[in-house]
Amino acid sequence: TFDHYCGLLGTCIGERNHCRFWWFLFFHSFALAYLLRIVASGFRDTRAEVRIWFDFNTHALLATVVICMLLVPIGCLLFFHSFLALTNMTSYEFLRANKISYLEGTKDFDLPFSRGLFRNLHVFCIEDGFPARCSGQVWEPHEWHIEQANRDSDDIWNNIWENKHWSCC
């Protein structure tokens, strides 16, 4: 299943490499956060007026700004793709649900493809990617059948945003 095209990597991200893309985002976020910590340790406390502090710390301050400008969007992408992995969705389905024919009749955050947290992570990490290929599994597309959410149900786990006890809208 196609998710999106990543211009930075120059490749499509989809069902078979989405997990590796998540790890790419994770390691880049970790590396930038670690780099930010290293740069922060380089600030010198001059205990003097502001102008002297800027003279000593200009490079570290500029490096901190650049690192934060990289870390914030990459960190946000990491959190967004973590949400997608936990709910078994693609960014295309999440962002364009009202324009996709097979998602007609669903509301925001219905989570139509979710099979539960652990099953979603198993599919995301093992069944659709590199481990499956290493074990000799042949990938085949499969058709999804969406069950309509029962909004009068006590089952809050399959529809946490709108159920018998709670409605966000």
Short mmCIF file of N, CA and C in Angstrom, two decimals:
data_model
loop_
_atom_site.label_atom_id
_atom_site.label_comp_id
_atom_site.label_asym_id
_atom_site.label_seq_id
_atom_site.Cartn_x
_atom_site.Cartn_y
_atom_site.Cartn_z
N THR A 1 0.84 -1.17 0.00
CA THR A 1 0.00 0.00 0.00
C THR A 1 0.89 1.23 0.00
N PHE A 2 0.62 2.15 -0.89
CA PHE A 2 1.38 3.39 -1.01
C PHE A 2 1.02 4.32 0.14
N ASP A 3 2.01 4.93 0.74
CA ASP A 3 1.77 5.91 1.80
C ASP A 3 2.06 7.31 1.28
N HIS A 4 3.30 7.57 0.90
CA HIS A 4 3.65 8.89 0.38
C HIS A 4 4.99 8.81 -0.34
N TYR A 5 5.30 9.86 -1.06
CA TYR A 5 6.60 9.96 -1.72
C TYR A 5 7.48 10.88 -0.88
N CYS A 6 8.67 10.42 -0.54
CA CYS A 6 9.61 11.21 0.25
C CYS A 6 10.64 11.81 -0.70
N GLY A 7 10.55 13.11 -0.90
CA GLY A 7 11.49 13.79 -1.79
C GLY A 7 12.90 13.80 -1.25
N LEU A 8 13.05 13.83 0.07
CA LEU A 8 14.38 13.82 0.68
C LEU A 8 15.11 12.51 0.40
N LEU A 9 14.39 11.41 0.51
CA LEU A 9 14.99 10.10 0.25
C LEU A 9 14.91 9.72 -1.22
N GLY A 10 14.02 10.36 -1.96
CA GLY A 10 13.86 10.06 -3.38
C GLY A 10 13.21 8.72 -3.64
N THR A 11 12.30 8.31 -2.76
CA THR A 11 11.64 7.02 -2.93
C THR A 11 10.22 7.07 -2.36
N CYS A 12 9.42 6.12 -2.76
CA CYS A 12 8.07 5.99 -2.21
C CYS A 12 8.15 5.28 -0.87
N ILE A 13 7.34 5.70 0.05
CA ILE A 13 7.22 5.04 1.35
C ILE A 13 5.88 4.32 1.34
N GLY A 14 5.90 3.06 1.71
CA GLY A 14 4.67 2.28 1.67
C GLY A 14 4.73 1.11 2.63
N GLU A 15 3.89 0.17 2.37
CA GLU A 15 3.69 -0.97 3.26
C GLU A 15 4.97 -1.75 3.52
N ARG A 16 5.82 -1.88 2.53
CA ARG A 16 6.99 -2.73 2.69
C ARG A 16 8.21 -2.01 3.26
N ASN A 17 8.21 -0.68 3.30
CA ASN A 17 9.36 0.01 3.86
C ASN A 17 8.99 1.10 4.86
N HIS A 18 7.75 1.13 5.29
CA HIS A 18 7.31 2.14 6.25
C HIS A 18 8.02 1.99 7.59
N CYS A 19 8.25 0.78 8.02
CA CYS A 19 8.94 0.54 9.28
C CYS A 19 10.38 1.06 9.21
N ARG A 20 11.06 0.81 8.10
CA ARG A 20 12.42 1.33 7.94
C ARG A 20 12.43 2.85 7.89
N PHE A 21 11.40 3.45 7.30
CA PHE A 21 11.28 4.90 7.31
C PHE A 21 11.11 5.41 8.74
N TRP A 22 10.33 4.70 9.55
CA TRP A 22 10.14 5.08 10.96
C TRP A 22 11.48 5.03 11.68
N TRP A 23 12.26 3.97 11.45
CA TRP A 23 13.58 3.87 12.09
C TRP A 23 14.50 4.98 11.61
N PHE A 24 14.42 5.36 10.35
CA PHE A 24 15.19 6.49 9.81
C PHE A 24 14.85 7.76 10.59
N LEU A 25 13.56 8.02 10.78
CA LEU A 25 13.14 9.20 11.54
C LEU A 25 13.59 9.11 13.00
N PHE A 26 13.49 7.91 13.58
CA PHE A 26 13.88 7.73 14.98
C PHE A 26 15.37 8.03 15.18
N PHE A 27 16.23 7.45 14.36
CA PHE A 27 17.67 7.65 14.53
C PHE A 27 18.09 9.08 14.21
N HIS A 28 17.43 9.72 13.25
CA HIS A 28 17.74 11.11 12.98
C HIS A 28 17.30 12.01 14.14
N SER A 29 16.14 11.74 14.71
CA SER A 29 15.68 12.51 15.87
C SER A 29 16.62 12.31 17.05
N PHE A 30 17.01 11.06 17.28
CA PHE A 30 17.94 10.77 18.38
C PHE A 30 19.28 11.46 18.16
N ALA A 31 19.82 11.39 16.94
CA ALA A 31 21.11 12.00 16.64
C ALA A 31 21.05 13.52 16.80
N LEU A 32 19.97 14.13 16.36
CA LEU A 32 19.85 15.58 16.51
C LEU A 32 19.68 15.98 17.97
N ALA A 33 18.93 15.20 18.73
CA ALA A 33 18.78 15.49 20.16
C ALA A 33 20.12 15.33 20.89
N TYR A 34 20.88 14.32 20.53
CA TYR A 34 22.20 14.12 21.12
C TYR A 34 23.14 15.26 20.72
N LEU A 35 23.09 15.67 19.47
CA LEU A 35 23.90 16.79 19.00
C LEU A 35 23.52 18.08 19.72
N LEU A 36 22.24 18.26 19.96
CA LEU A 36 21.79 19.44 20.70
C LEU A 36 22.36 19.44 22.12
N ARG A 37 22.41 18.28 22.73
CA ARG A 37 22.99 18.16 24.08
C ARG A 37 24.49 18.48 24.04
N ILE A 38 25.19 18.02 23.03
CA ILE A 38 26.62 18.30 22.91
C ILE A 38 26.86 19.80 22.74
N VAL A 39 26.08 20.42 21.87
CA VAL A 39 26.23 21.86 21.64
C VAL A 39 25.88 22.64 22.91
N ALA A 40 24.84 22.21 23.61
CA ALA A 40 24.45 22.90 24.84
C ALA A 40 25.55 22.83 25.90
N SER A 41 26.31 21.75 25.89
CA SER A 41 27.40 21.65 26.86
C SER A 41 28.56 22.58 26.51
N GLY A 42 28.55 23.12 25.29
CA GLY A 42 29.61 24.02 24.87
C GLY A 42 29.37 25.48 25.20
N PHE A 43 28.21 25.81 25.72
CA PHE A 43 27.96 27.20 26.12
C PHE A 43 28.86 27.56 27.30
N ARG A 44 29.43 28.73 27.24
CA ARG A 44 30.30 29.20 28.32
C ARG A 44 29.58 30.26 29.12
N ASP A 45 29.57 30.07 30.42
CA ASP A 45 28.95 31.05 31.31
C ASP A 45 30.01 32.08 31.67
N THR A 46 29.89 33.26 31.11
CA THR A 46 30.91 34.28 31.35
C THR A 46 30.59 35.13 32.56
N ARG A 47 29.41 35.03 33.09
CA ARG A 47 28.97 35.83 34.23
C ARG A 47 29.26 37.32 34.00
N ALA A 48 29.06 37.70 32.78
CA ALA A 48 29.31 39.10 32.42
C ALA A 48 28.08 39.64 31.71
N GLU A 49 28.22 40.79 31.13
CA GLU A 49 27.09 41.40 30.45
C GLU A 49 26.73 40.60 29.20
N VAL A 50 25.57 40.90 28.67
CA VAL A 50 25.01 40.14 27.56
C VAL A 50 25.91 40.17 26.33
N ARG A 51 26.48 41.31 25.99
CA ARG A 51 27.32 41.44 24.80
C ARG A 51 28.53 40.50 24.87
N ILE A 52 29.15 40.40 26.02
CA ILE A 52 30.30 39.51 26.18
C ILE A 52 29.85 38.05 26.08
N TRP A 53 28.67 37.74 26.66
CA TRP A 53 28.15 36.36 26.57
C TRP A 53 27.93 36.00 25.10
N PHE A 54 27.33 36.91 24.31
CA PHE A 54 27.13 36.65 22.89
C PHE A 54 28.45 36.49 22.15
N ASP A 55 29.47 37.25 22.52
CA ASP A 55 30.78 37.11 21.86
C ASP A 55 31.35 35.71 22.06
N PHE A 56 31.17 35.17 23.25
CA PHE A 56 31.71 33.84 23.54
C PHE A 56 30.84 32.70 22.99
N ASN A 57 29.53 32.92 22.89
CA ASN A 57 28.60 31.83 22.60
C ASN A 57 27.85 31.96 21.28
N THR A 58 28.25 32.83 20.40
CA THR A 58 27.53 33.03 19.15
C THR A 58 27.45 31.76 18.32
N HIS A 59 28.57 31.07 18.18
CA HIS A 59 28.57 29.84 17.36
C HIS A 59 27.67 28.76 17.95
N ALA A 60 27.74 28.59 19.25
CA ALA A 60 26.90 27.58 19.89
C ALA A 60 25.43 27.96 19.78
N LEU A 61 25.13 29.24 19.90
CA LEU A 61 23.75 29.68 19.79
C LEU A 61 23.21 29.46 18.37
N LEU A 62 24.00 29.80 17.38
CA LEU A 62 23.58 29.57 15.99
C LEU A 62 23.42 28.08 15.69
N ALA A 63 24.34 27.26 16.20
CA ALA A 63 24.23 25.81 16.00
C ALA A 63 22.97 25.28 16.68
N THR A 64 22.64 25.79 17.85
CA THR A 64 21.43 25.36 18.55
C THR A 64 20.18 25.71 17.74
N VAL A 65 20.15 26.91 17.17
CA VAL A 65 18.99 27.30 16.37
C VAL A 65 18.84 26.40 15.15
N VAL A 66 19.94 26.11 14.46
CA VAL A 66 19.89 25.25 13.27
C VAL A 66 19.45 23.84 13.65
N ILE A 67 20.01 23.30 14.71
CA ILE A 67 19.65 21.94 15.14
C ILE A 67 18.18 21.87 15.52
N CYS A 68 17.68 22.89 16.22
CA CYS A 68 16.26 22.90 16.59
C CYS A 68 15.37 23.02 15.37
N MET A 69 15.81 23.78 14.37
CA MET A 69 15.03 23.90 13.14
C MET A 69 14.96 22.57 12.40
N LEU A 70 15.93 21.71 12.58
CA LEU A 70 15.89 20.37 11.98
C LEU A 70 15.15 19.38 12.88
N LEU A 71 15.37 19.48 14.19
CA LEU A 71 14.80 18.52 15.12
C LEU A 71 13.28 18.62 15.23
N VAL A 72 12.74 19.82 15.22
CA VAL A 72 11.30 19.97 15.41
C VAL A 72 10.51 19.29 14.29
N PRO A 73 10.78 19.56 13.00
CA PRO A 73 9.98 18.86 11.98
C PRO A 73 10.23 17.36 11.92
N ILE A 74 11.47 16.94 12.12
CA ILE A 74 11.75 15.50 12.09
C ILE A 74 11.11 14.80 13.28
N GLY A 75 11.16 15.44 14.45
CA GLY A 75 10.50 14.88 15.64
C GLY A 75 9.00 14.81 15.47
N CYS A 76 8.40 15.83 14.85
CA CYS A 76 6.96 15.81 14.59
C CYS A 76 6.60 14.69 13.61
N LEU A 77 7.42 14.52 12.58
CA LEU A 77 7.19 13.41 11.65
C LEU A 77 7.28 12.06 12.36
N LEU A 78 8.24 11.93 13.27
CA LEU A 78 8.39 10.69 14.03
C LEU A 78 7.13 10.41 14.85
N PHE A 79 6.62 11.41 15.55
CA PHE A 79 5.40 11.21 16.34
C PHE A 79 4.20 10.89 15.45
N PHE A 80 4.08 11.57 14.31
CA PHE A 80 2.97 11.32 13.41
C PHE A 80 3.04 9.90 12.85
N HIS A 81 4.21 9.47 12.42
CA HIS A 81 4.33 8.12 11.87
C HIS A 81 4.23 7.05 12.97
N SER A 82 4.55 7.40 14.20
CA SER A 82 4.30 6.48 15.31
C SER A 82 2.80 6.28 15.50
N PHE A 83 2.05 7.37 15.43
CA PHE A 83 0.60 7.28 15.52
C PHE A 83 0.05 6.41 14.38
N LEU A 84 0.57 6.63 13.17
CA LEU A 84 0.10 5.83 12.03
C LEU A 84 0.41 4.35 12.23
N ALA A 85 1.59 4.04 12.77
CA ALA A 85 1.95 2.64 13.01
C ALA A 85 1.05 2.02 14.07
N LEU A 86 0.74 2.77 15.11
CA LEU A 86 -0.10 2.24 16.19
C LEU A 86 -1.55 2.05 15.78
N THR A 87 -1.98 2.77 14.74
CA THR A 87 -3.38 2.68 14.31
C THR A 87 -3.54 1.96 12.97
N ASN A 88 -2.44 1.49 12.39
CA ASN A 88 -2.45 0.74 11.14
C ASN A 88 -3.08 1.56 10.00
N MET A 89 -2.62 2.80 9.88
CA MET A 89 -3.10 3.68 8.81
C MET A 89 -1.92 4.20 8.01
N THR A 90 -2.21 4.78 6.87
CA THR A 90 -1.20 5.48 6.10
C THR A 90 -1.47 6.97 6.22
N SER A 91 -0.47 7.77 5.93
CA SER A 91 -0.68 9.22 5.99
C SER A 91 -1.71 9.66 4.96
N TYR A 92 -1.73 9.00 3.82
CA TYR A 92 -2.71 9.32 2.78
C TYR A 92 -4.13 9.08 3.30
N GLU A 93 -4.34 7.94 3.95
CA GLU A 93 -5.67 7.63 4.49
C GLU A 93 -6.05 8.59 5.60
N PHE A 94 -5.09 8.97 6.41
CA PHE A 94 -5.37 9.86 7.53
C PHE A 94 -5.70 11.28 7.04
N LEU A 95 -4.93 11.77 6.08
CA LEU A 95 -5.09 13.16 5.64
C LEU A 95 -6.18 13.34 4.60
N ARG A 96 -6.50 12.29 3.84
CA ARG A 96 -7.46 12.42 2.74
C ARG A 96 -8.65 11.48 2.91
N ALA A 97 -9.01 11.14 4.12
CA ALA A 97 -10.07 10.15 4.36
C ALA A 97 -11.39 10.54 3.72
N ASN A 98 -11.71 11.82 3.67
CA ASN A 98 -12.99 12.23 3.11
C ASN A 98 -13.03 12.14 1.58
N LYS A 99 -11.87 11.94 0.93
CA LYS A 99 -11.82 11.84 -0.53
C LYS A 99 -11.55 10.42 -1.03
N ILE A 100 -11.42 9.47 -0.13
CA ILE A 100 -11.11 8.09 -0.52
C ILE A 100 -12.40 7.28 -0.48
N SER A 101 -12.71 6.62 -1.58
CA SER A 101 -14.00 5.93 -1.69
C SER A 101 -14.17 4.81 -0.67
N TYR A 102 -13.10 4.06 -0.39
CA TYR A 102 -13.27 2.93 0.54
C TYR A 102 -13.36 3.37 2.01
N LEU A 103 -13.20 4.66 2.28
CA LEU A 103 -13.37 5.17 3.64
C LEU A 103 -14.67 5.95 3.81
N GLU A 104 -15.56 5.86 2.83
CA GLU A 104 -16.85 6.53 2.94
C GLU A 104 -17.61 5.98 4.14
N GLY A 105 -18.26 6.87 4.85
CA GLY A 105 -19.04 6.46 6.01
C GLY A 105 -18.26 6.43 7.31
N THR A 106 -16.96 6.66 7.25
CA THR A 106 -16.17 6.71 8.48
C THR A 106 -16.02 8.16 8.91
N LYS A 107 -15.83 8.36 10.20
CA LYS A 107 -15.58 9.69 10.73
C LYS A 107 -14.10 9.80 11.10
N ASP A 108 -13.70 11.03 11.41
CA ASP A 108 -12.32 11.23 11.85
C ASP A 108 -12.03 10.36 13.07
N PHE A 109 -10.90 9.75 13.07
CA PHE A 109 -10.40 8.91 14.16
C PHE A 109 -11.26 7.68 14.42
N ASP A 110 -11.94 7.17 13.39
CA ASP A 110 -12.64 5.89 13.52
C ASP A 110 -11.64 4.74 13.59
N LEU A 111 -10.45 4.92 13.08
CA LEU A 111 -9.40 3.89 13.05
C LEU A 111 -9.92 2.61 12.38
N PRO A 112 -10.31 2.70 11.11
CA PRO A 112 -10.98 1.58 10.47
C PRO A 112 -10.10 0.36 10.24
N PHE A 113 -8.78 0.51 10.21
CA PHE A 113 -7.91 -0.63 9.94
C PHE A 113 -7.22 -1.18 11.18
N SER A 114 -7.50 -0.60 12.32
CA SER A 114 -6.84 -1.01 13.55
C SER A 114 -7.26 -2.42 13.96
N ARG A 115 -6.27 -3.21 14.32
CA ARG A 115 -6.52 -4.59 14.81
C ARG A 115 -6.11 -4.71 16.27
N GLY A 116 -5.90 -3.60 16.93
CA GLY A 116 -5.40 -3.61 18.29
C GLY A 116 -3.93 -3.23 18.28
N LEU A 117 -3.45 -2.69 19.37
CA LEU A 117 -2.10 -2.15 19.45
C LEU A 117 -1.02 -3.15 19.06
N PHE A 118 -1.02 -4.31 19.69
CA PHE A 118 0.06 -5.28 19.46
C PHE A 118 -0.01 -5.88 18.05
N ARG A 119 -1.20 -6.15 17.57
CA ARG A 119 -1.33 -6.69 16.21
C ARG A 119 -0.90 -5.64 15.18
N ASN A 120 -1.26 -4.37 15.40
CA ASN A 120 -0.84 -3.31 14.49
C ASN A 120 0.68 -3.20 14.43
N LEU A 121 1.33 -3.27 15.60
CA LEU A 121 2.79 -3.18 15.62
C LEU A 121 3.43 -4.41 14.99
N HIS A 122 2.82 -5.57 15.17
CA HIS A 122 3.34 -6.78 14.54
C HIS A 122 3.28 -6.66 13.02
N VAL A 123 2.16 -6.19 12.52
CA VAL A 123 2.02 -6.00 11.07
C VAL A 123 3.03 -4.95 10.59
N PHE A 124 3.15 -3.85 11.31
CA PHE A 124 4.02 -2.76 10.91
C PHE A 124 5.49 -3.17 10.92
N CYS A 125 5.92 -3.87 11.96
CA CYS A 125 7.34 -4.17 12.13
C CYS A 125 7.78 -5.48 11.48
N ILE A 126 6.91 -6.46 11.41
CA ILE A 126 7.35 -7.80 11.00
C ILE A 126 6.71 -8.26 9.71
N GLU A 127 5.40 -8.24 9.61
CA GLU A 127 4.73 -8.87 8.47
C GLU A 127 4.95 -8.17 7.15
N ASP A 128 5.07 -6.85 7.15
CA ASP A 128 5.08 -6.13 5.89
C ASP A 128 6.46 -5.63 5.47
N GLY A 129 7.49 -6.01 6.13
CA GLY A 129 8.77 -5.41 5.80
C GLY A 129 9.91 -6.39 5.66
N PHE A 130 11.06 -5.93 6.07
CA PHE A 130 12.31 -6.65 5.91
C PHE A 130 12.32 -8.01 6.60
N PRO A 131 11.85 -8.14 7.86
CA PRO A 131 11.85 -9.48 8.49
C PRO A 131 11.03 -10.50 7.72
N ALA A 132 9.92 -10.06 7.14
CA ALA A 132 9.10 -11.00 6.36
C ALA A 132 9.85 -11.46 5.11
N ARG A 133 10.56 -10.54 4.49
CA ARG A 133 11.32 -10.89 3.29
C ARG A 133 12.47 -11.83 3.64
N CYS A 134 13.11 -11.61 4.78
CA CYS A 134 14.22 -12.48 5.20
C CYS A 134 13.74 -13.89 5.52
N SER A 135 12.52 -14.01 6.03
CA SER A 135 12.00 -15.33 6.37
C SER A 135 11.39 -16.04 5.17
N GLY A 136 11.42 -15.41 4.00
CA GLY A 136 10.93 -16.06 2.79
C GLY A 136 9.46 -15.86 2.50
N GLN A 137 8.78 -15.04 3.29
CA GLN A 137 7.37 -14.79 3.03
C GLN A 137 7.24 -13.97 1.75
N VAL A 138 6.30 -14.32 0.95
CA VAL A 138 6.02 -13.58 -0.27
C VAL A 138 4.91 -12.59 0.04
N TRP A 139 5.17 -11.33 -0.27
CA TRP A 139 4.19 -10.30 -0.01
C TRP A 139 3.11 -10.33 -1.07
N GLU A 140 1.87 -10.32 -0.63
CA GLU A 140 0.74 -10.26 -1.53
C GLU A 140 -0.22 -9.21 -1.01
N PRO A 141 -0.79 -8.42 -1.91
CA PRO A 141 -1.76 -7.43 -1.45
C PRO A 141 -3.01 -8.14 -0.93
N HIS A 142 -3.65 -7.53 0.01
CA HIS A 142 -4.87 -8.11 0.55
C HIS A 142 -5.93 -7.02 0.65
N GLU A 143 -7.16 -7.44 0.53
CA GLU A 143 -8.27 -6.50 0.56
C GLU A 143 -8.77 -6.35 1.99
N TRP A 144 -9.00 -5.11 2.37
CA TRP A 144 -9.50 -4.82 3.71
C TRP A 144 -11.01 -4.68 3.67
N HIS A 145 -11.64 -5.13 4.72
CA HIS A 145 -13.07 -4.94 4.88
C HIS A 145 -13.26 -4.08 6.13
N ILE A 146 -13.87 -2.94 5.93
CA ILE A 146 -14.05 -2.00 7.02
C ILE A 146 -15.38 -2.25 7.70
N GLU A 147 -15.31 -2.43 9.01
CA GLU A 147 -16.53 -2.55 9.79
C GLU A 147 -16.92 -1.16 10.26
N GLN A 148 -18.19 -0.85 10.17
CA GLN A 148 -18.66 0.45 10.64
C GLN A 148 -18.59 0.49 12.16
N ALA A 149 -18.16 1.62 12.68
CA ALA A 149 -18.05 1.78 14.13
C ALA A 149 -19.44 1.84 14.75
N ASN A 150 -19.61 1.11 15.83
CA ASN A 150 -20.86 1.14 16.58
C ASN A 150 -20.71 2.21 17.65
N ARG A 151 -21.33 3.34 17.44
CA ARG A 151 -21.14 4.49 18.32
C ARG A 151 -21.94 4.36 19.63
N ASP A 152 -22.81 3.37 19.73
CA ASP A 152 -23.55 3.15 20.98
C ASP A 152 -22.96 2.00 21.78
N SER A 153 -21.75 1.62 21.45
CA SER A 153 -21.12 0.47 22.07
C SER A 153 -20.37 0.86 23.34
N ASP A 154 -20.17 -0.10 24.21
CA ASP A 154 -19.31 0.10 25.38
C ASP A 154 -17.84 -0.12 25.03
N ASP A 155 -17.57 -0.57 23.83
CA ASP A 155 -16.21 -0.88 23.39
C ASP A 155 -15.45 0.41 23.06
N ILE A 156 -14.79 0.97 24.08
CA ILE A 156 -14.08 2.24 23.86
C ILE A 156 -12.73 2.04 23.21
N TRP A 157 -12.21 0.83 23.17
CA TRP A 157 -10.86 0.61 22.63
C TRP A 157 -10.82 0.68 21.11
N ASN A 158 -11.89 0.28 20.45
CA ASN A 158 -11.90 0.33 18.99
C ASN A 158 -12.36 1.67 18.44
N ASN A 159 -12.95 2.47 19.27
CA ASN A 159 -13.31 3.82 18.86
C ASN A 159 -13.21 4.73 20.07
N ILE A 160 -12.01 5.13 20.37
CA ILE A 160 -11.78 5.89 21.60
C ILE A 160 -12.28 7.33 21.51
N TRP A 161 -12.53 7.83 20.31
CA TRP A 161 -12.90 9.24 20.17
C TRP A 161 -14.40 9.47 20.23
N GLU A 162 -15.18 8.44 19.93
CA GLU A 162 -16.62 8.61 19.98
C GLU A 162 -17.26 7.26 20.28
N ASN A 163 -17.92 7.16 21.42
CA ASN A 163 -18.56 5.93 21.81
C ASN A 163 -19.74 6.29 22.73
N LYS A 164 -20.28 5.29 23.40
CA LYS A 164 -21.43 5.48 24.24
C LYS A 164 -21.17 6.48 25.38
N HIS A 165 -19.93 6.53 25.85
CA HIS A 165 -19.60 7.33 27.03
C HIS A 165 -18.97 8.67 26.69
N TRP A 166 -18.51 8.85 25.47
CA TRP A 166 -17.74 10.05 25.15
C TRP A 166 -17.89 10.41 23.68
N SER A 167 -17.95 11.69 23.40
CA SER A 167 -17.94 12.17 22.02
C SER A 167 -17.11 13.45 21.96
N CYS A 168 -16.16 13.46 21.06
CA CYS A 168 -15.30 14.64 20.95
C CYS A 168 -15.90 15.71 20.07
N CYS A 169 -16.93 15.38 19.35
CA CYS A 169 -17.49 16.37 18.39
C CYS A 169 -18.94 16.66 18.65
#
